[in-house]
Amino acid sequence: MILLRNLTFARNGQPLVEDASLQLHPGWKIGLIGANGSGKSSFIALLRNELHAESGDLELPRSWVVAHVAQETPALPDAALEFTLDGDIELRIIERELATLEASSDEDHDGHRVGELYGRLGEIDGYSARARAAELLHGLGFSDADFVRAVADFSGGWRVRLNLARALMCRSDLLLLDEPTNHLDLDAVLWLEDWLGRYPGTLLLITHDRDFLDGVATTIVHVDERKLKSYTGNYSQFERERAQQLALQ
């Protein structure tokens, strides 16, 4: 669970949210909305430890793996499929250790450790990792021929898609997405909406695409007048409830 207690945070000395208390439960798909500059991206930065609170507490389980989409992609020589697979850090660590152990001489070969690693590979569904990475790339519009192309060969918009695929490849407990539908065509947007609907972890999503928000979010957190308030339901349900509140006021 993500727990906020009397949380206040700011950017460049400018207060964004003050004295916010909130509980966000595992498995929730949260749409974070508010005016531009209200603090949405700063809240994601807080969750990633890139920004520190002025006061109060922000807690999330230490064991959670947090995934996000990188903002930049260097002109790497790595093939697109390999770049995507790098999103599963534990998988890559196991693969490297296995390669080292299996390349060692017989007297240095640690059979027990090799067995442990192959066991863990099975536990994390590592044997199907390449198939899962290929599914992600297909869903985001890449062809089979693109899988072996170097990251450096793709344009900026397609590199954004590669970054998204890499984030989705991570076996995360918390997925942070800031405008993920940018640079996606309609087919890719619909595919991503379906994929996020099946995502088992906690999702925190910022997007201006209201239809996408309606299709994904089960909870809305509204940043308004330096406060955070949660609403059950998607964006359309939030709009109706918010309109009723304003009418009562």
Short mmCIF file of C-alpha atoms in Angstrom, two decimals:
data_model
loop_
_atom_site.label_atom_id
_atom_site.label_comp_id
_atom_site.label_asym_id
_atom_site.label_seq_id
_atom_site.Cartn_x
_atom_site.Cartn_y
_atom_site.Cartn_z
CA MET A 1 0.00 0.00 0.00
CA ILE A 2 1.13 3.57 -0.73
CA LEU A 3 0.48 5.70 2.34
CA LEU A 4 0.57 9.50 2.51
CA ARG A 5 0.52 11.19 5.91
CA ASN A 6 0.27 14.99 6.04
CA LEU A 7 2.48 15.15 2.96
CA THR A 8 3.71 18.48 1.61
CA PHE A 9 5.95 18.79 -1.43
CA ALA A 10 7.19 21.64 -3.61
CA ARG A 11 9.25 22.43 -6.72
CA ASN A 12 11.77 25.27 -6.74
CA GLY A 13 10.32 26.61 -3.52
CA GLN A 14 6.78 26.67 -4.93
CA PRO A 15 4.35 24.54 -2.86
CA LEU A 16 2.41 22.06 -4.99
CA VAL A 17 0.58 19.86 -2.47
CA GLU A 18 0.11 20.57 1.21
CA ASP A 19 -0.87 18.33 4.13
CA ALA A 20 -2.15 15.44 1.96
CA SER A 21 -3.22 12.17 3.59
CA LEU A 22 -4.22 9.26 1.35
CA GLN A 23 -4.14 5.46 1.05
CA LEU A 24 -3.60 3.80 -2.35
CA HIS A 25 -4.08 0.05 -2.19
CA PRO A 26 -2.26 -2.73 -4.08
CA GLY A 27 -3.78 -3.52 -7.45
CA TRP A 28 -5.47 -0.14 -7.85
CA LYS A 29 -5.27 1.49 -11.26
CA ILE A 30 -5.02 5.17 -10.41
CA GLY A 31 -5.53 8.05 -12.80
CA LEU A 32 -3.69 11.12 -11.50
CA ILE A 33 -5.33 14.27 -12.84
CA GLY A 34 -5.09 18.02 -12.34
CA ALA A 35 -4.15 21.23 -14.11
CA ASN A 36 -0.76 21.56 -15.78
CA GLY A 37 1.81 22.50 -13.15
CA SER A 38 -0.33 21.24 -10.27
CA GLY A 39 2.23 18.64 -9.19
CA LYS A 40 1.30 15.39 -10.99
CA SER A 41 4.75 14.66 -12.40
CA SER A 42 6.33 15.84 -9.14
CA PHE A 43 4.29 13.21 -7.27
CA ILE A 44 5.75 10.55 -9.56
CA ALA A 45 9.20 11.99 -8.86
CA LEU A 46 8.47 11.58 -5.13
CA LEU A 47 7.59 7.92 -5.61
CA ARG A 48 10.89 7.44 -7.46
CA ASN A 49 12.92 9.24 -4.77
CA GLU A 50 13.90 11.95 -7.23
CA LEU A 51 12.14 14.57 -5.11
CA HIS A 52 11.88 14.83 -1.35
CA ALA A 53 8.90 15.94 0.69
CA GLU A 54 8.98 19.23 2.56
CA SER A 55 7.13 17.57 5.43
CA GLY A 56 5.00 14.53 6.24
CA ASP A 57 5.51 10.96 5.11
CA LEU A 58 5.24 8.97 1.91
CA GLU A 59 5.50 5.21 2.46
CA LEU A 60 5.48 2.27 0.09
CA PRO A 61 6.66 -1.30 0.71
CA ARG A 62 10.45 -1.62 0.51
CA SER A 63 10.13 -4.89 -1.39
CA TRP A 64 8.19 -3.29 -4.24
CA VAL A 65 9.78 -3.10 -7.65
CA VAL A 66 8.92 0.23 -9.29
CA ALA A 67 8.89 0.58 -13.09
CA HIS A 68 8.78 3.77 -15.11
CA VAL A 69 9.40 4.90 -18.69
CA ALA A 70 12.80 6.52 -19.23
CA GLN A 71 12.64 10.00 -20.73
CA GLU A 72 15.71 9.60 -22.93
CA THR A 73 17.09 6.76 -25.02
CA PRO A 74 20.76 6.91 -26.07
CA ALA A 75 21.68 5.82 -29.59
CA LEU A 76 22.51 2.28 -28.48
CA PRO A 77 23.74 -0.55 -30.73
CA ASP A 78 21.57 -3.04 -28.79
CA ALA A 79 18.89 -4.88 -30.75
CA ALA A 80 15.32 -3.80 -29.96
CA LEU A 81 14.37 -7.19 -28.49
CA GLU A 82 17.46 -7.30 -26.25
CA PHE A 83 16.81 -3.71 -25.12
CA THR A 84 13.27 -4.70 -24.15
CA LEU A 85 14.46 -7.77 -22.25
CA ASP A 86 16.79 -5.54 -20.22
CA GLY A 87 13.64 -4.29 -18.48
CA ASP A 88 13.62 -7.50 -16.42
CA ILE A 89 16.73 -6.83 -14.34
CA GLU A 90 16.67 -10.08 -12.35
CA LEU A 91 16.35 -12.12 -15.55
CA ARG A 92 19.44 -10.45 -16.99
CA ILE A 93 21.44 -11.00 -13.77
CA ILE A 94 20.56 -14.71 -13.81
CA GLU A 95 21.44 -15.04 -17.51
CA ARG A 96 24.83 -13.41 -17.00
CA GLU A 97 25.69 -15.55 -13.97
CA LEU A 98 24.65 -18.73 -15.77
CA ALA A 99 26.77 -17.82 -18.78
CA THR A 100 29.78 -17.24 -16.52
CA LEU A 101 29.32 -20.48 -14.57
CA GLU A 102 28.71 -22.62 -17.64
CA ALA A 103 31.79 -21.19 -19.37
CA SER A 104 34.03 -22.03 -16.41
CA SER A 105 36.29 -25.09 -16.24
CA ASP A 106 34.97 -28.34 -14.72
CA GLU A 107 36.77 -27.89 -11.40
CA ASP A 108 35.36 -24.37 -11.05
CA HIS A 109 31.87 -25.36 -12.14
CA ASP A 110 29.35 -24.94 -9.32
CA GLY A 111 26.60 -27.37 -10.24
CA HIS A 112 24.53 -26.59 -7.17
CA ARG A 113 24.48 -22.86 -7.97
CA VAL A 114 23.61 -23.59 -11.60
CA GLY A 115 20.64 -25.66 -10.41
CA GLU A 116 19.51 -22.82 -8.13
CA LEU A 117 19.68 -20.33 -10.98
CA TYR A 118 17.70 -22.53 -13.37
CA GLY A 119 15.13 -23.05 -10.62
CA ARG A 120 14.78 -19.31 -10.14
CA LEU A 121 14.58 -18.85 -13.91
CA GLY A 122 11.54 -21.11 -13.89
CA GLU A 123 9.97 -19.24 -10.96
CA ILE A 124 10.15 -15.88 -12.77
CA ASP A 125 8.88 -17.39 -16.04
CA GLY A 126 12.24 -16.67 -17.61
CA TYR A 127 11.90 -19.37 -20.27
CA SER A 128 9.07 -17.44 -21.91
CA ALA A 129 10.75 -14.03 -21.51
CA ARG A 130 11.63 -13.64 -25.17
CA ALA A 131 8.10 -14.52 -26.23
CA ARG A 132 6.71 -11.95 -23.77
CA ALA A 133 9.12 -9.30 -25.02
CA ALA A 134 8.12 -10.05 -28.61
CA GLU A 135 4.43 -9.74 -27.64
CA LEU A 136 5.09 -6.31 -26.12
CA LEU A 137 6.92 -5.11 -29.21
CA HIS A 138 4.22 -6.44 -31.54
CA GLY A 139 1.54 -4.73 -29.45
CA LEU A 140 3.35 -1.42 -29.70
CA GLY A 141 3.60 -1.66 -33.47
CA PHE A 142 6.99 -3.25 -34.14
CA SER A 143 7.46 -5.92 -36.80
CA ASP A 144 9.51 -9.10 -36.49
CA ALA A 145 12.19 -7.47 -38.63
CA ASP A 146 12.45 -4.62 -36.12
CA PHE A 147 13.45 -6.99 -33.31
CA VAL A 148 17.07 -7.21 -34.52
CA ARG A 149 17.42 -3.56 -35.50
CA ALA A 150 19.65 -1.42 -33.30
CA VAL A 151 17.96 1.05 -30.98
CA ALA A 152 20.03 3.77 -32.68
CA ASP A 153 18.27 3.03 -35.99
CA PHE A 154 14.85 4.09 -34.70
CA SER A 155 13.45 7.63 -34.72
CA GLY A 156 12.63 9.48 -31.52
CA GLY A 157 8.98 8.44 -31.45
CA TRP A 158 9.82 4.77 -31.92
CA ARG A 159 12.46 4.99 -29.20
CA VAL A 160 9.71 6.22 -26.87
CA ARG A 161 7.80 3.06 -27.72
CA LEU A 162 10.91 0.99 -26.96
CA ASN A 163 11.23 2.67 -23.57
CA LEU A 164 7.59 1.84 -22.88
CA ALA A 165 8.10 -1.80 -23.89
CA ARG A 166 11.11 -2.00 -21.58
CA ALA A 167 9.09 -0.61 -18.65
CA LEU A 168 6.26 -3.08 -19.29
CA MET A 169 8.79 -5.92 -19.42
CA CYS A 170 9.77 -5.21 -15.82
CA ARG A 171 7.98 -7.54 -13.37
CA SER A 172 6.94 -4.55 -11.27
CA ASP A 173 4.71 -4.02 -8.25
CA LEU A 174 4.18 -0.35 -9.10
CA LEU A 175 4.07 1.00 -12.65
CA LEU A 176 4.38 4.76 -13.18
CA LEU A 177 3.24 6.07 -16.57
CA ASP A 178 3.31 9.73 -17.60
CA GLU A 179 1.47 10.33 -20.91
CA PRO A 180 2.14 6.80 -22.25
CA THR A 181 -0.08 7.23 -25.32
CA ASN A 182 2.13 9.95 -26.80
CA HIS A 183 3.63 8.70 -30.09
CA LEU A 184 1.22 5.74 -30.22
CA ASP A 185 -1.25 5.10 -33.02
CA LEU A 186 -4.80 3.96 -32.28
CA ASP A 187 -4.03 0.23 -32.54
CA ALA A 188 -1.17 0.55 -30.06
CA VAL A 189 -3.31 2.65 -27.69
CA LEU A 190 -6.05 0.01 -27.69
CA TRP A 191 -3.50 -2.74 -27.14
CA LEU A 192 -1.93 -0.84 -24.23
CA GLU A 193 -5.34 -0.25 -22.65
CA ASP A 194 -6.01 -3.99 -22.73
CA TRP A 195 -2.53 -4.82 -21.38
CA LEU A 196 -2.87 -2.39 -18.47
CA GLY A 197 -6.29 -3.83 -17.67
CA ARG A 198 -4.57 -7.18 -17.07
CA TYR A 199 -1.57 -5.73 -15.22
CA PRO A 200 -1.57 -7.29 -11.71
CA GLY A 201 0.32 -4.55 -9.88
CA THR A 202 -0.52 -1.00 -8.83
CA LEU A 203 -0.68 1.51 -11.67
CA LEU A 204 -0.29 5.29 -11.42
CA LEU A 205 -1.18 6.94 -14.72
CA ILE A 206 -1.02 10.54 -15.96
CA THR A 207 -2.71 11.17 -19.30
CA HIS A 208 -4.76 13.83 -21.09
CA ASP A 209 -6.52 11.09 -23.09
CA ARG A 210 -9.86 10.87 -21.31
CA ASP A 211 -11.05 7.84 -23.26
CA PHE A 212 -7.88 5.98 -22.32
CA LEU A 213 -8.29 7.05 -18.69
CA ASP A 214 -11.88 5.81 -18.72
CA GLY A 215 -10.76 2.45 -20.08
CA VAL A 216 -7.96 1.90 -17.56
CA ALA A 217 -8.49 3.77 -14.29
CA THR A 218 -10.49 2.34 -11.40
CA THR A 219 -9.59 5.21 -9.05
CA ILE A 220 -9.02 8.91 -9.74
CA VAL A 221 -6.72 11.09 -7.62
CA HIS A 222 -7.37 14.78 -8.26
CA VAL A 223 -4.69 17.40 -7.57
CA ASP A 224 -6.53 20.65 -6.94
CA GLU A 225 -5.85 23.73 -4.80
CA ARG A 226 -2.77 22.01 -3.34
CA LYS A 227 -4.83 19.05 -2.13
CA LEU A 228 -5.08 15.40 -3.17
CA LYS A 229 -8.48 13.76 -3.17
CA SER A 230 -9.38 10.25 -4.36
CA TYR A 231 -12.56 9.20 -6.15
CA THR A 232 -13.73 5.66 -6.86
CA GLY A 233 -14.31 4.87 -10.53
CA ASN A 234 -13.01 6.10 -13.86
CA TYR A 235 -12.74 9.63 -15.23
CA SER A 236 -16.38 9.92 -16.32
CA GLN A 237 -17.56 8.90 -12.86
CA PHE A 238 -15.18 11.44 -11.33
CA GLU A 239 -16.59 14.22 -13.55
CA ARG A 240 -20.13 13.47 -12.45
CA GLU A 241 -19.23 13.34 -8.76
CA ARG A 242 -17.13 16.48 -9.02
CA ALA A 243 -19.95 18.34 -10.79
CA GLN A 244 -22.35 17.38 -8.00
CA GLN A 245 -19.92 18.62 -5.35
CA LEU A 246 -19.45 21.94 -7.14
CA ALA A 247 -23.21 22.34 -7.53
CA LEU A 248 -23.70 21.78 -3.79
CA GLN A 249 -21.02 24.36 -3.01
#
